[in-house]
Short mmCIF file of C-alpha atoms in Angstrom, two decimals:
data_model
loop_
_atom_site.label_atom_id
_atom_site.label_comp_id
_atom_site.label_asym_id
_atom_site.label_seq_id
_atom_site.Cartn_x
_atom_site.Cartn_y
_atom_site.Cartn_z
CA ARG I 130 66.53 80.41 70.52
CA GLU I 131 68.70 78.38 68.15
CA THR I 132 66.29 78.19 65.19
CA GLN I 133 65.06 81.80 65.58
CA SER I 134 61.59 80.50 64.63
CA VAL I 135 59.09 83.34 65.11
CA SER I 136 56.05 81.06 65.40
CA GLY I 137 57.92 78.73 67.77
CA ALA I 138 59.04 81.65 69.92
CA LEU I 139 55.46 82.90 70.16
CA LEU I 140 54.20 79.50 71.30
CA VAL I 141 56.94 79.30 73.93
CA ALA I 142 56.16 82.87 75.06
CA LYS I 143 52.50 81.99 75.61
CA TYR I 144 53.49 78.85 77.52
CA CYS I 145 55.91 80.82 79.70
CA GLU I 146 53.21 83.37 80.50
CA LYS I 147 50.80 80.62 81.56
CA GLN I 148 53.51 79.17 83.77
CA ARG I 149 54.17 82.64 85.25
CA ASN I 150 57.75 82.48 83.94
CA ILE I 151 57.70 86.18 83.13
CA ARG I 152 61.41 86.60 82.40
CA ALA I 153 61.43 83.88 79.77
CA GLY I 154 58.09 85.17 78.45
CA ILE I 155 59.60 88.59 77.78
CA GLU I 156 62.57 87.06 75.97
CA PHE I 157 60.45 84.84 73.72
CA LEU I 158 57.95 87.58 72.93
CA PHE I 159 60.91 89.65 71.75
CA LEU I 160 62.23 86.76 69.66
CA ALA I 161 58.72 86.44 68.18
CA ASN I 162 58.95 90.06 67.01
CA GLN I 163 56.30 91.02 69.58
CA ASP I 164 58.38 93.90 70.90
CA ASP I 165 55.44 95.98 72.15
CA GLU I 166 54.00 93.00 74.03
CA ALA I 167 57.40 92.20 75.54
CA PHE I 168 57.76 95.80 76.71
CA LYS I 169 54.23 95.81 78.12
CA MET I 170 54.89 92.59 80.05
CA ALA I 171 58.15 94.02 81.44
CA CYS I 172 56.29 97.11 82.67
CA GLN I 173 53.41 95.15 84.19
CA HIS I 174 55.63 92.72 86.06
CA ASP I 175 58.46 95.11 86.96
CA GLU I 176 61.02 93.17 84.90
CA MET I 177 62.45 96.02 82.85
CA GLU I 178 66.02 94.81 83.33
CA VAL I 179 65.12 91.62 81.47
CA TYR I 180 63.67 93.67 78.63
CA GLU I 181 66.78 95.86 78.54
CA LYS I 182 68.94 92.75 78.20
CA VAL I 183 67.01 91.39 75.20
CA LEU I 184 66.84 94.86 73.64
CA GLY I 185 70.65 94.98 73.67
CA ASP I 186 72.45 97.80 71.87
CA THR I 187 69.61 98.77 69.58
CA GLU I 188 69.31 102.49 68.89
CA ASP I 189 65.51 102.57 68.97
CA LYS I 190 65.26 106.01 70.58
CA LYS I 191 61.50 105.85 70.98
CA ARG I 192 61.83 102.67 73.04
CA HIS I 193 64.66 104.05 75.15
CA ILE I 194 62.52 107.10 75.94
CA GLN I 195 59.73 104.76 77.08
CA ILE I 196 62.17 102.83 79.28
CA ALA I 197 63.47 106.12 80.73
CA GLU I 198 59.93 107.30 81.50
CA HIS I 199 59.15 103.95 83.15
CA TYR I 200 62.14 104.23 85.45
CA GLU I 201 61.49 107.91 86.17
CA LYS I 202 57.93 107.12 87.31
CA LYS I 203 59.40 104.55 89.69
CA ASN I 204 61.91 107.13 90.96
CA MET I 205 64.82 105.05 89.66
CA LEU I 206 66.52 108.19 88.48
CA ALA I 207 69.97 106.90 87.53
CA LYS I 208 68.48 104.22 85.27
CA ALA I 209 66.12 106.76 83.73
CA ALA I 210 69.04 109.13 83.13
CA LYS I 211 71.02 106.40 81.39
CA HIS I 212 68.27 105.85 78.82
CA TYR I 213 67.61 109.56 78.31
CA GLY I 214 71.33 109.85 77.61
CA ILE I 215 71.15 107.10 74.98
CA CYS I 216 68.51 109.22 73.21
CA ASP I 217 70.73 112.33 73.35
CA GLU I 218 68.32 113.93 75.84
CA TYR I 219 71.36 115.20 77.70
CA SER I 220 69.73 118.01 79.67
CA THR I 221 67.05 115.72 81.12
CA ALA I 222 69.60 113.00 81.84
CA LEU I 223 71.95 115.39 83.66
CA LYS I 224 69.12 116.80 85.77
CA LEU I 225 68.27 113.27 86.96
CA TYR I 226 71.88 112.29 87.60
CA LEU I 227 72.39 115.41 89.73
CA LYS I 228 69.29 114.56 91.76
CA CYS I 229 71.10 111.34 92.71
CA GLY I 230 73.93 113.39 94.22
CA GLU I 231 77.58 112.45 94.39
CA ARG I 232 77.05 108.71 93.80
CA GLU I 233 76.18 109.29 90.12
CA LEU I 234 78.73 112.01 89.37
CA ASP I 235 80.95 109.69 87.33
CA ALA I 236 78.01 108.91 85.05
CA ALA I 237 77.16 112.62 84.84
CA ILE I 238 80.74 113.40 83.82
CA ASP I 239 80.67 110.78 81.05
CA LEU I 240 77.35 112.17 79.84
CA VAL I 241 78.49 115.79 79.72
CA ALA I 242 81.77 114.85 78.04
CA LYS I 243 79.76 113.03 75.37
CA SER I 244 77.38 115.97 74.89
CA ARG I 245 80.07 118.68 74.58
CA ASN I 246 77.31 121.11 75.53
CA ALA I 247 78.78 124.26 77.15
CA THR I 248 75.64 124.95 79.20
CA LEU I 249 75.61 121.44 80.66
CA ILE I 250 79.36 121.60 81.36
CA ASP I 251 78.87 124.83 83.33
CA GLN I 252 75.91 123.30 85.16
CA LEU I 253 77.98 120.28 86.21
CA VAL I 254 80.96 122.42 87.25
CA ASP I 255 78.62 124.54 89.41
CA PHE I 256 77.25 121.38 91.02
CA ILE I 257 80.71 119.95 91.73
CA ARG I 258 81.90 123.22 93.22
CA GLY I 259 78.75 123.54 95.30
CA ASP I 260 77.60 126.77 93.67
CA SER I 261 74.14 125.34 93.01
CA ASP I 262 73.47 123.72 96.41
CA ASN I 263 76.16 125.10 98.79
CA VAL I 264 77.63 121.59 99.13
CA PRO I 265 81.09 121.40 97.49
CA LYS I 266 81.84 117.91 96.16
CA ASP I 267 85.16 116.08 96.14
CA LYS I 268 87.60 118.00 93.91
CA HIS I 269 88.60 114.75 92.26
CA PHE I 270 85.34 114.97 90.30
CA GLU I 271 86.41 118.28 88.80
CA TYR I 272 89.70 116.67 87.76
CA LYS I 273 87.80 113.80 86.13
CA LEU I 274 85.50 116.21 84.30
CA GLN I 275 88.31 118.32 82.87
CA TYR I 276 90.23 115.21 81.85
CA ALA I 277 87.12 113.73 80.18
CA LEU I 278 86.67 117.01 78.26
CA GLY I 279 90.26 116.87 77.07
CA ASN I 280 91.29 119.92 79.10
CA PHE I 281 94.43 118.17 80.27
CA LEU I 282 96.41 121.18 81.48
CA HIS I 283 93.42 122.42 83.47
CA ALA I 284 93.10 118.93 84.95
CA VAL I 285 96.78 119.01 85.94
CA GLY I 286 96.25 122.33 87.74
CA ILE I 287 93.37 120.82 89.74
CA ALA I 288 95.43 117.72 90.56
CA LEU I 289 98.33 119.86 91.83
CA MET I 290 95.96 121.84 94.05
CA ILE I 291 94.39 118.67 95.49
CA ALA I 292 97.82 117.12 96.07
CA GLN I 293 99.02 120.24 97.89
CA ARG I 294 96.02 120.10 100.21
CA GLU I 295 96.64 116.40 100.87
CA GLU I 296 100.28 117.11 101.73
CA GLU I 297 99.31 119.93 104.07
CA ALA I 298 96.99 117.48 105.83
CA GLY I 299 99.83 114.96 106.10
CA ASN I 300 98.32 112.59 103.53
CA TYR I 301 101.54 112.16 101.55
CA LYS I 302 100.66 108.76 100.07
CA ALA I 303 97.34 110.05 98.73
CA ALA I 304 99.06 113.12 97.27
CA HIS I 305 101.74 111.02 95.56
CA ALA I 306 99.17 108.54 94.23
CA LEU I 307 97.16 111.37 92.65
CA LEU I 308 100.23 112.97 91.08
CA LEU I 309 101.38 109.63 89.74
CA LYS I 310 97.93 108.98 88.26
CA THR I 311 98.00 112.43 86.64
CA TYR I 312 101.44 111.71 85.19
CA ARG I 313 100.22 108.41 83.75
CA ASP I 314 97.07 110.04 82.37
CA LEU I 315 99.21 112.57 80.50
CA GLU I 316 101.57 109.84 79.33
CA SER I 317 98.63 107.82 77.95
CA GLN I 318 97.67 110.86 75.87
CA LYS I 319 101.30 111.27 74.71
CA LEU I 320 101.41 114.74 76.26
CA GLY I 321 104.36 116.48 77.85
CA VAL I 322 104.50 116.63 81.65
CA PRO I 323 104.53 120.20 83.07
CA MET I 324 107.49 121.13 85.27
CA ASP I 325 105.19 121.84 88.23
CA LEU I 326 104.04 118.22 88.17
CA TRP I 327 107.62 116.89 87.88
CA ARG I 328 108.61 119.07 90.81
CA GLN I 329 105.83 117.88 93.08
CA LEU I 330 106.40 114.27 92.14
#
């Protein structure tokens, strides 16, 4: 590791494989510039997370597609979506995130905000509102989406509506916490605070 010796790393990789130390074997194959072999070993021994770690922040889109396909075959949809997203395959990534349901909505919001694709934005809004599956999701997700897209005034309108519902249900602390968060979000963007928000606060 310290000397970055390619030949030394290859010898260590072979030793690790003989010793069935697969994780170390993947790392040293990578250090030995045997990327394809490292990837193959990760696939064969179900150690893709180790390979991802040694791959780091590289923008090798071909490899990320292969990682995504590996995870998709194993029905690990959120991980597959993450790597499709890295390759700018936003439509495929969003489809997989939505299959995961509400638990991956934050990741889906980040993805769509990055893509700035109007079709994908509409698709995500429909999913959050329940138009696509008749199961409306928590309105907080719609607030997060509009905020992530930079539609701050729209986000404020959603926050006010949620807060009003919380107050009507007697959840005054939750309503105040949301309004305060909205106020701070606007403040962080150096934006003026609408009178409606001041009033409800």
